[in-house]
C-alpha positions as a Python dict, from the first residue, in 0.01 Angstrom:
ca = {
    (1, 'X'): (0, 0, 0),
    (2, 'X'): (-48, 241, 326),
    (3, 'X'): (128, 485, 118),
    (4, 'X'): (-54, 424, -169),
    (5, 'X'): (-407, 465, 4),
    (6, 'X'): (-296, 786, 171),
    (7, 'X'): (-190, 965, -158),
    (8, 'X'): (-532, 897, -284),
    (9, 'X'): (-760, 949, -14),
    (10, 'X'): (-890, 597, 68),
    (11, 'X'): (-968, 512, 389),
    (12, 'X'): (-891, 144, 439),
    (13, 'X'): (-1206, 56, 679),
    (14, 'X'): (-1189, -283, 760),
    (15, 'X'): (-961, -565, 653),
    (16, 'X'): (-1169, -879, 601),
    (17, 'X'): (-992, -1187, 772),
    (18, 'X'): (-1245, -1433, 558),
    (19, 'X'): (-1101, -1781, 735),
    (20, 'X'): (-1035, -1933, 1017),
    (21, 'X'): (-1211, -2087, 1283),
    (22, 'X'): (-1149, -1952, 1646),
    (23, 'X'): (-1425, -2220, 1804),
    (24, 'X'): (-1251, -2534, 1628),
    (25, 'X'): (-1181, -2838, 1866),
    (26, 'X'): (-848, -2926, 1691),
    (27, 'X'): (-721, -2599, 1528),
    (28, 'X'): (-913, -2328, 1712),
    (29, 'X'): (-555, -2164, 1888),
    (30, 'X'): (-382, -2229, 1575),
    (31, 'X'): (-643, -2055, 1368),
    (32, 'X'): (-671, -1762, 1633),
    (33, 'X'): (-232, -1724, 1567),
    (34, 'X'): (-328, -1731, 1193),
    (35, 'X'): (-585, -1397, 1257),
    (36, 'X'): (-392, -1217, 1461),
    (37, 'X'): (-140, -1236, 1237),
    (38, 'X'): (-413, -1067, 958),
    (39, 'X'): (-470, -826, 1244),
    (40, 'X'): (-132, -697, 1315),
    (41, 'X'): (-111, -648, 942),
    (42, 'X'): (-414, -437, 955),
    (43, 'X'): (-290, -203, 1176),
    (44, 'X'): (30, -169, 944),
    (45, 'X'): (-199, -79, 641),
    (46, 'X'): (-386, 193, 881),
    (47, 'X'): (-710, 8, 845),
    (48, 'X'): (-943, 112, 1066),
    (49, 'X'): (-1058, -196, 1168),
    (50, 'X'): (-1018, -606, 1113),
    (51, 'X'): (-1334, -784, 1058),
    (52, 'X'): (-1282, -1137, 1172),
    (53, 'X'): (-1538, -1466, 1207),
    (54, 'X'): (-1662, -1534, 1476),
    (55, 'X'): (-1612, -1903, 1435),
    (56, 'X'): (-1785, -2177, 1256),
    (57, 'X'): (-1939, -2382, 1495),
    (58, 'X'): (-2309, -2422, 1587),
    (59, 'X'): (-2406, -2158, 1853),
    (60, 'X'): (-2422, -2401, 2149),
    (61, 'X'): (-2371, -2235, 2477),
    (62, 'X'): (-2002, -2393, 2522),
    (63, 'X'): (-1938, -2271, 2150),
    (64, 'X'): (-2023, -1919, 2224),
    (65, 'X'): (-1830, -1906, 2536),
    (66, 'X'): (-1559, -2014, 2347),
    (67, 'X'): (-1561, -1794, 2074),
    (68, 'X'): (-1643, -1511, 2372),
    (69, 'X'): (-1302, -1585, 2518),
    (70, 'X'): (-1142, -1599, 2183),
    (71, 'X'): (-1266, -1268, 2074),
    (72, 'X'): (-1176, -1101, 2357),
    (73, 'X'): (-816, -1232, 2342),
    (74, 'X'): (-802, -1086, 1967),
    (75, 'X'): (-983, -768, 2059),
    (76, 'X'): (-694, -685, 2288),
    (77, 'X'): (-461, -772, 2006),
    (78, 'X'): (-598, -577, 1760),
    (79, 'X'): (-575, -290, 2025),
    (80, 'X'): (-237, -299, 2093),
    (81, 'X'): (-277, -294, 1638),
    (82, 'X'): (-435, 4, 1656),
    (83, 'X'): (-744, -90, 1489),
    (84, 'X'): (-1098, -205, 1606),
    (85, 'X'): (-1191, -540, 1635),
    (86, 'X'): (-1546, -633, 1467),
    (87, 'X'): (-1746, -949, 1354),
    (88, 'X'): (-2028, -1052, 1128),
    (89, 'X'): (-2354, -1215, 1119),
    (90, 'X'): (-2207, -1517, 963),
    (91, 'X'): (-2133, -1867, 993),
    (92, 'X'): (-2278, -2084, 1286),
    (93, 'X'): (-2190, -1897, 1627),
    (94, 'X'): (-2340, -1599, 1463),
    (95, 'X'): (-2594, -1789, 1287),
    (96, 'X'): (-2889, -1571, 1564),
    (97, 'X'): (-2998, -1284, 1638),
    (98, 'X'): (-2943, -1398, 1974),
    (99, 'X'): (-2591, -1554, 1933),
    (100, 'X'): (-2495, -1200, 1826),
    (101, 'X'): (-2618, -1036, 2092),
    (102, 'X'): (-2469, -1263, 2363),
    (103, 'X'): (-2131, -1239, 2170),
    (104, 'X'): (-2132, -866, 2183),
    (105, 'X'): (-2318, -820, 2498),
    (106, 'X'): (-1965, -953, 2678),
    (107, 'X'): (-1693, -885, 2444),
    (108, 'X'): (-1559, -550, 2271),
    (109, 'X'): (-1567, -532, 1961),
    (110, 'X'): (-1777, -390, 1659),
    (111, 'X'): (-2057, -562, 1424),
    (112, 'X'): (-2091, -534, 1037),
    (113, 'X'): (-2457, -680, 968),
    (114, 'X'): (-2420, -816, 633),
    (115, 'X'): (-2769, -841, 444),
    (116, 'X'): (-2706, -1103, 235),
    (117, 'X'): (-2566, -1368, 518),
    (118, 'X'): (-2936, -1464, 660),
    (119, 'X'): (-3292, -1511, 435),
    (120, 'X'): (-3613, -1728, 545),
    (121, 'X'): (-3905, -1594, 658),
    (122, 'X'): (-3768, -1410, 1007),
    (123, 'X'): (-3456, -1254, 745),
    (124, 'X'): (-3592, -871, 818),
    (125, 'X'): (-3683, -965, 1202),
    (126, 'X'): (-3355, -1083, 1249),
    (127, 'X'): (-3188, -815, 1064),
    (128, 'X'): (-3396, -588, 1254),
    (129, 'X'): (-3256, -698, 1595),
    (130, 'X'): (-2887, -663, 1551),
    (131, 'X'): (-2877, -346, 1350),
    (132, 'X'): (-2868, -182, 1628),
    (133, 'X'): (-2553, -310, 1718),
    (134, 'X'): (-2376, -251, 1433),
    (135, 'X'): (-2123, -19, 1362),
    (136, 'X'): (-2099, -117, 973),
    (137, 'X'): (-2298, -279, 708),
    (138, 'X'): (-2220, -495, 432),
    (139, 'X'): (-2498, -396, 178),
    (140, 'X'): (-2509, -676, -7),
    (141, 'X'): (-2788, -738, -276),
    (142, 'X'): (-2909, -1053, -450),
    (143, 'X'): (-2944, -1046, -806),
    (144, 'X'): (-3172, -1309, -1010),
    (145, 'X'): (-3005, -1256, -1353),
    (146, 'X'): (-2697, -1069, -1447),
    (147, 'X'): (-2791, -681, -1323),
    (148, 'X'): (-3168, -783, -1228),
    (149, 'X'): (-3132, -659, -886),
    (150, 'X'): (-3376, -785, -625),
    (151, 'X'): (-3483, -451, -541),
    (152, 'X'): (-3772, -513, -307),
    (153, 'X'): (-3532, -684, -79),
    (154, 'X'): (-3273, -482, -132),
    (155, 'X'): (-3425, -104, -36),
    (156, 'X'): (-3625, -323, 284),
    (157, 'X'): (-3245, -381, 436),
    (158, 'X'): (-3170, -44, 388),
    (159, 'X'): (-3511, 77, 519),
    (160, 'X'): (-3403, -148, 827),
    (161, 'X'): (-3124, 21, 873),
    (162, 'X'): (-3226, 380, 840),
    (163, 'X'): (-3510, 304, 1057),
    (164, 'X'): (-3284, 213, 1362),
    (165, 'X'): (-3072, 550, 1316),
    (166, 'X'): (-2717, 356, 1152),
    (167, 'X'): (-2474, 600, 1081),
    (168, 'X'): (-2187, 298, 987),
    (169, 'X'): (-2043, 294, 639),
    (170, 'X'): (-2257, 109, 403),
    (171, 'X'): (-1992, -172, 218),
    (172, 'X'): (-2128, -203, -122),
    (173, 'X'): (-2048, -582, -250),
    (174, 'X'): (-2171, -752, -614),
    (175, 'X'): (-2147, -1161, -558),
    (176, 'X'): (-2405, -1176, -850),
    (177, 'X'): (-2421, -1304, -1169),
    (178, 'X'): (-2231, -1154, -1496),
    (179, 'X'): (-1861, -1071, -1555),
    (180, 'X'): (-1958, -721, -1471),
    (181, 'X'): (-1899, -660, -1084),
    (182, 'X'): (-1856, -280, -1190),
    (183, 'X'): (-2172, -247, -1306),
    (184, 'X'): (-2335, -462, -1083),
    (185, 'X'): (-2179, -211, -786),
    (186, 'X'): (-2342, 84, -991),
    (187, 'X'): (-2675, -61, -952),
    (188, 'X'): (-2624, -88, -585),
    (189, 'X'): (-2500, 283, -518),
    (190, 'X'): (-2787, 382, -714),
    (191, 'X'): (-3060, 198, -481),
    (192, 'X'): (-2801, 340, -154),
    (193, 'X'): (-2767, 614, -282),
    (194, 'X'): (-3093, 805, -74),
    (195, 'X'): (-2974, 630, 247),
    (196, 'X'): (-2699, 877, 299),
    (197, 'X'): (-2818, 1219, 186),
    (198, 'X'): (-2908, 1286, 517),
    (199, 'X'): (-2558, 1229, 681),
}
């Protein structure tokens, strides 16, 4: 597969590790084994970086020092991988804008702020205060109806972004409805599309 991507000119940016739970009482060390294993085989693709969870518990103060101690063991793993370690705004210990940045504030590693992960009425406040923290976005865009994006929210993320000076790669992903993801990806490059002519 390295091969593969290297013959046409992908970069392989992130592998997403999209389980485990680092801050579980019972299976927390085993789940961290089960990452790191994800990691070391993101360095043997030539990924760039492994995106990992941050863990699923609710962001209590011993959670988050748990998950801090956690992360930092896999950040030096993915080091010694080669690749960058980063997390999302998603699950519990990341479920705040200030969970984030106490996570991130003591351990090294990257963020992707995922727009689709948080909503409610403080949604674009809390987007607002991690972006800029993150090195990578997941631009993710709710659709009512099969290709009816929800543009209004949709260009607001992306005005959130541009506003705080992100120059990450923008991660274009169609959960929506229809068999379609193809097209449902068009739609989004088209609304993205203005973010990056000025890079």
């Amino acid at each position: 597969l390295r091969g593969a991507l290297q013959v046409a000119n992908v970069e392989l940016h992130a592998l997403l590790v999209d389980d485990g739970d680092i801050t579980h009482p019972q299976h927390g060390q085993r789940d961290l084994e089960w990452i790191a294993g994800w990691i070391k085989t993101a360095g043997l693709l030539g990924a760039r970086a492994a995106r990992v969870i941050a863990g699923k518990a609710q962001p209590t103060e011993a959670n988050l020092q748990t998950a801090i101690t956690r992360l930092s063991q896999l950040s030096e793993r993915a080091s010694a991988s080669g690749v960058r370690l980063i997390t999302e705004n998603w699950f519990g210990v990341l479920s705040t804008p200030q969970a984030v940045h106490r996570v991130l504030g003591a351990v090294d590693l990257g963020l992707c702020a995922d727009f689709g992960n948080w909503g409610g009425a403080s949604k674009y406040d809390d987007l607002a205060a991690i972006f800029p923290l993150a090195t990578s976005c997941h631009a993710k865009c709710s659709f009512s109806a099969p290709y009816e994006p929800d543009r209004v929210d949709y260009l607001r993320c992306l005005d959130l972004s541009r506003e705080v000076g992100f120059q990450g790669p923008y991660t274009l992903i169609y959960d929506g409805p229809g068999d379609d993801e193809w097209q449902g990806l068009a739609l989004e490059q088209e609304m993205a599309q203005p973010y990056l002519s000025n890079r």
